[in-house]
Amino acid sequence: MPGDNFSRRVARAAAAGGGRTYRAQTPVTWYLVLLMVCLLGLSLVTYSRYEREHPVAAAPVKQTPPTSTDEWQAGVAVDICGTFVSSALPVDAIATDPLASIGNGVVRIEPGLSPDAAAFEGTKATLGAYLSIEGAEITPIILSVPGKPVPVPTTTTTTSPTTTTTTKPTGTKSKATSTSSTTSTSSTTTTTTVATKPGPAVVYKNGKLCGSKPGQVEVETWSSPGAKAGHVVAAAQANSIRFTNGQLITIAFLPKGVAIPRPPAATRQAVATFLIEDPSGFATTTSTVPVTTPSTSSTTVAGSSTSSTTSSTTAKSTSTSSSSSSSTTTSSTG
């Protein structure tokens, strides 16, 4: 019968599902897995939110020295046919040049002095950049340097006011009076000062004679003022020489085979002293002392006296004053 078959199938399905005891058990494992999934999801959300609110700062990029905070010094000399020529690299007249000759053959390397410090930092602080500022040039076959300084007269005219008072008696002997007149004049002072500027460029080309032998452009560097062994650099690579703190460089025009000398002793000593005084190579900070500016005011009372008050104001707003009075008679009756 169809009804009996259906009943048997239902019975078999019930038997396959387990007994009442099995069906009454709580699915602990399923709940544990569900709890773990929830906890893992919550942890991931919490971690993601934390990372978003606390981003990791990017690692600072290490700059190649010299940087805008550095001040280095190096010694650079020019040897022409065995003689050091100090005028070849004259003292720089512009205080803000980042690569500048400061005298005695010493070159200051301080990129921070330039409004565009990045143009002279790291690998850009080179001998070529310095020579360009100095008006010099070096190529594989030519050395061009400024000539001997030439005078440049400068005249300054200053005009100062001068006041002259003259008193003359008038009238009769019985009744004498006096009158005064004031005349304003001016004096002119002319001052002439003689400055200098680099002379016309002097060019040395390979093959030009040094005495009886042809010369050639050469460059040698030393790592420190006390270094004895140097490193010869081909003229074609000379512009790419990177400055280092305490370095010595000699740019030479000498016959082939002649040893290139180190810069003069005075240059080496000046660089060595700088390394002792500032071994870290950091730029120093200059502070400005406040200037006291005096001011004067005067008040005249008709027919009696003149008083003056002078005050001096400093950064702390401190002032002092003094006053004086005098009386002058300009007429008399006999």
Short mmCIF file of N, CA, C and O in Angstrom, two decimals, residues 75-134:
data_model
loop_
_atom_site.label_atom_id
_atom_site.label_comp_id
_atom_site.label_asym_id
_atom_site.label_seq_id
_atom_site.Cartn_x
_atom_site.Cartn_y
_atom_site.Cartn_z
N GLY A 75 91.47 73.67 1.59
CA GLY A 75 92.55 74.52 1.07
C GLY A 75 92.71 74.30 -0.43
O GLY A 75 92.84 73.16 -0.87
N VAL A 76 92.68 75.38 -1.20
CA VAL A 76 92.83 75.29 -2.66
C VAL A 76 93.91 76.28 -3.09
O VAL A 76 93.88 77.45 -2.71
N ALA A 77 94.84 75.80 -3.90
CA ALA A 77 95.93 76.64 -4.40
C ALA A 77 96.10 76.44 -5.89
O ALA A 77 95.72 75.41 -6.44
N VAL A 78 96.65 77.46 -6.53
CA VAL A 78 96.95 77.41 -7.97
C VAL A 78 98.45 77.56 -8.14
O VAL A 78 99.04 78.56 -7.71
N ASP A 79 99.09 76.57 -8.76
CA ASP A 79 100.54 76.58 -9.00
C ASP A 79 100.77 76.75 -10.49
O ASP A 79 100.39 75.90 -11.30
N ILE A 80 101.41 77.86 -10.86
CA ILE A 80 101.73 78.12 -12.26
C ILE A 80 103.24 78.05 -12.44
O ILE A 80 103.98 78.89 -11.89
N CYS A 81 103.68 77.02 -13.12
CA CYS A 81 105.11 76.85 -13.43
C CYS A 81 105.98 76.88 -12.18
O CYS A 81 107.06 77.49 -12.16
N GLY A 82 105.47 76.28 -11.09
CA GLY A 82 106.27 76.18 -9.87
C GLY A 82 106.09 77.31 -8.89
O GLY A 82 106.76 77.33 -7.85
N THR A 83 105.18 78.25 -9.15
CA THR A 83 104.95 79.37 -8.24
C THR A 83 103.46 79.44 -7.90
O THR A 83 102.61 79.42 -8.79
N PHE A 84 103.16 79.53 -6.59
CA PHE A 84 101.77 79.68 -6.17
C PHE A 84 101.30 81.10 -6.49
O PHE A 84 101.97 82.08 -6.15
N VAL A 85 100.14 81.21 -7.13
CA VAL A 85 99.59 82.50 -7.53
C VAL A 85 98.32 82.75 -6.69
O VAL A 85 97.26 82.19 -6.97
N SER A 86 98.45 83.59 -5.66
CA SER A 86 97.32 83.83 -4.75
C SER A 86 96.20 84.61 -5.44
O SER A 86 95.02 84.44 -5.11
N SER A 87 96.55 85.48 -6.40
CA SER A 87 95.52 86.29 -7.06
C SER A 87 94.65 85.48 -8.00
O SER A 87 93.63 85.96 -8.48
N ALA A 88 95.03 84.21 -8.26
CA ALA A 88 94.24 83.39 -9.17
C ALA A 88 92.88 83.04 -8.59
O ALA A 88 91.92 82.83 -9.32
N LEU A 89 92.79 82.99 -7.26
CA LEU A 89 91.52 82.72 -6.59
C LEU A 89 91.33 83.81 -5.53
O LEU A 89 91.59 83.58 -4.34
N PRO A 90 90.88 85.00 -5.91
CA PRO A 90 90.81 86.13 -4.98
C PRO A 90 89.75 85.92 -3.91
O PRO A 90 88.83 85.11 -4.06
N VAL A 91 89.89 86.68 -2.82
CA VAL A 91 88.93 86.62 -1.72
C VAL A 91 87.56 87.05 -2.24
O VAL A 91 87.43 88.05 -2.95
N ASP A 92 86.54 86.27 -1.87
CA ASP A 92 85.19 86.55 -2.35
C ASP A 92 84.61 87.77 -1.64
O ASP A 92 84.64 87.87 -0.42
N ALA A 93 84.07 88.70 -2.43
CA ALA A 93 83.50 89.93 -1.86
C ALA A 93 82.05 89.76 -1.45
O ALA A 93 81.48 90.62 -0.79
N ILE A 94 81.42 88.66 -1.81
CA ILE A 94 80.01 88.42 -1.49
C ILE A 94 79.93 87.45 -0.32
O ILE A 94 80.30 86.28 -0.45
N ALA A 95 79.45 87.94 0.82
CA ALA A 95 79.46 87.14 2.05
C ALA A 95 78.53 85.95 1.99
O ALA A 95 78.68 85.00 2.75
N THR A 96 77.53 85.98 1.11
CA THR A 96 76.53 84.91 1.06
C THR A 96 76.84 83.84 0.03
O THR A 96 76.03 82.95 -0.19
N ASP A 97 78.00 83.88 -0.59
CA ASP A 97 78.36 82.82 -1.53
C ASP A 97 78.58 81.53 -0.76
O ASP A 97 79.34 81.49 0.21
N PRO A 98 77.94 80.44 -1.18
CA PRO A 98 78.06 79.17 -0.43
C PRO A 98 79.42 78.50 -0.60
O PRO A 98 79.82 77.71 0.24
N LEU A 99 80.13 78.80 -1.69
CA LEU A 99 81.48 78.30 -1.92
C LEU A 99 82.36 79.52 -2.16
O LEU A 99 82.29 80.12 -3.23
N ALA A 100 83.15 79.89 -1.17
CA ALA A 100 83.82 81.18 -1.26
C ALA A 100 85.25 81.12 -0.73
O ALA A 100 85.53 80.41 0.25
N SER A 101 86.14 81.88 -1.37
CA SER A 101 87.50 82.07 -0.85
C SER A 101 87.43 83.09 0.28
O SER A 101 86.91 84.18 0.12
N ILE A 102 87.96 82.72 1.44
CA ILE A 102 87.91 83.62 2.59
C ILE A 102 89.30 84.11 2.98
O ILE A 102 89.47 84.71 4.04
N GLY A 103 90.28 83.87 2.11
CA GLY A 103 91.62 84.36 2.37
C GLY A 103 92.58 83.27 2.76
O GLY A 103 92.19 82.22 3.29
N ASN A 104 93.84 83.49 2.48
CA ASN A 104 94.91 82.56 2.84
C ASN A 104 94.77 81.21 2.14
O ASN A 104 95.24 80.19 2.63
N GLY A 105 94.07 81.21 0.99
CA GLY A 105 93.90 79.97 0.25
C GLY A 105 92.84 79.04 0.79
O GLY A 105 92.72 77.89 0.36
N VAL A 106 92.02 79.52 1.73
CA VAL A 106 90.99 78.70 2.36
C VAL A 106 89.65 78.92 1.65
O VAL A 106 89.27 80.06 1.38
N VAL A 107 88.95 77.83 1.38
CA VAL A 107 87.63 77.87 0.77
C VAL A 107 86.60 77.44 1.81
O VAL A 107 86.74 76.37 2.43
N ARG A 108 85.58 78.28 2.02
CA ARG A 108 84.49 77.94 2.94
C ARG A 108 83.37 77.27 2.13
O ARG A 108 82.92 77.80 1.13
N ILE A 109 82.93 76.10 2.62
CA ILE A 109 81.84 75.38 1.98
C ILE A 109 80.66 75.41 2.95
O ILE A 109 80.65 74.69 3.96
N GLU A 110 79.67 76.26 2.69
CA GLU A 110 78.52 76.43 3.58
C GLU A 110 77.26 76.63 2.73
O GLU A 110 76.84 77.76 2.48
N PRO A 111 76.62 75.55 2.28
CA PRO A 111 75.44 75.66 1.40
C PRO A 111 74.32 76.50 2.00
O PRO A 111 73.56 77.13 1.25
N GLY A 112 74.19 76.51 3.33
CA GLY A 112 73.08 77.22 3.96
C GLY A 112 73.11 78.72 3.73
O GLY A 112 72.09 79.39 3.96
N LEU A 113 74.22 79.30 3.27
CA LEU A 113 74.28 80.73 3.01
C LEU A 113 73.52 81.11 1.75
O LEU A 113 73.15 82.26 1.56
N SER A 114 73.29 80.16 0.88
CA SER A 114 72.60 80.43 -0.38
C SER A 114 71.09 80.31 -0.21
O SER A 114 70.60 79.43 0.51
N PRO A 115 70.30 81.19 -0.85
CA PRO A 115 68.83 81.04 -0.82
C PRO A 115 68.40 79.70 -1.43
O PRO A 115 67.35 79.18 -1.09
N ASP A 116 69.23 79.16 -2.31
CA ASP A 116 68.95 77.86 -2.92
C ASP A 116 70.02 76.87 -2.45
O ASP A 116 70.90 76.47 -3.20
N ALA A 117 69.94 76.50 -1.17
CA ALA A 117 70.98 75.66 -0.57
C ALA A 117 71.10 74.31 -1.27
O ALA A 117 72.20 73.77 -1.38
N ALA A 118 70.00 73.78 -1.76
CA ALA A 118 70.02 72.45 -2.38
C ALA A 118 70.93 72.41 -3.60
O ALA A 118 71.44 71.35 -3.96
N ALA A 119 71.17 73.57 -4.22
CA ALA A 119 72.02 73.61 -5.42
C ALA A 119 73.49 73.43 -5.08
O ALA A 119 74.30 73.26 -6.00
N PHE A 120 73.85 73.44 -3.77
CA PHE A 120 75.25 73.32 -3.39
C PHE A 120 75.45 72.24 -2.32
O PHE A 120 76.52 72.16 -1.73
N GLU A 121 74.44 71.44 -2.07
CA GLU A 121 74.54 70.38 -1.06
C GLU A 121 75.03 69.08 -1.69
O GLU A 121 74.89 68.85 -2.89
N GLY A 122 75.56 68.21 -0.83
CA GLY A 122 75.91 66.86 -1.25
C GLY A 122 76.85 66.81 -2.43
O GLY A 122 77.91 67.44 -2.45
N THR A 123 76.44 66.07 -3.45
CA THR A 123 77.29 65.86 -4.63
C THR A 123 77.44 67.11 -5.48
O THR A 123 78.23 67.13 -6.43
N LYS A 124 76.69 68.18 -5.16
CA LYS A 124 76.78 69.42 -5.95
C LYS A 124 77.82 70.40 -5.40
O LYS A 124 78.07 71.43 -6.01
N ALA A 125 78.41 70.08 -4.26
CA ALA A 125 79.49 70.91 -3.70
C ALA A 125 80.80 70.45 -4.32
O ALA A 125 81.55 69.66 -3.75
N THR A 126 81.07 70.94 -5.52
CA THR A 126 82.21 70.47 -6.30
C THR A 126 83.21 71.57 -6.59
O THR A 126 82.91 72.76 -6.45
N LEU A 127 84.39 71.16 -7.02
CA LEU A 127 85.42 72.12 -7.41
C LEU A 127 84.95 72.95 -8.60
O LEU A 127 85.21 74.15 -8.67
N GLY A 128 84.22 72.33 -9.52
CA GLY A 128 83.72 73.06 -10.68
C GLY A 128 82.76 74.16 -10.30
O GLY A 128 82.81 75.27 -10.86
N ALA A 129 81.87 73.89 -9.33
CA ALA A 129 80.92 74.91 -8.89
C ALA A 129 81.66 76.07 -8.23
O ALA A 129 81.31 77.25 -8.43
N TYR A 130 82.70 75.78 -7.46
CA TYR A 130 83.49 76.82 -6.80
C TYR A 130 84.23 77.67 -7.82
O TYR A 130 84.22 78.91 -7.75
N LEU A 131 84.87 77.04 -8.79
CA LEU A 131 85.61 77.78 -9.81
C LEU A 131 84.67 78.69 -10.62
O LEU A 131 85.05 79.80 -11.01
N SER A 132 83.46 78.23 -10.86
CA SER A 132 82.50 79.05 -11.59
C SER A 132 82.17 80.32 -10.83
O SER A 132 82.08 81.41 -11.41
N ILE A 133 82.01 80.22 -9.50
CA ILE A 133 81.74 81.40 -8.67
C ILE A 133 82.95 82.34 -8.69
O ILE A 133 82.80 83.57 -8.72
N GLU A 134 84.14 81.78 -8.71
CA GLU A 134 85.37 82.58 -8.68
C GLU A 134 85.71 83.20 -10.03
O GLU A 134 86.61 84.04 -10.12
#
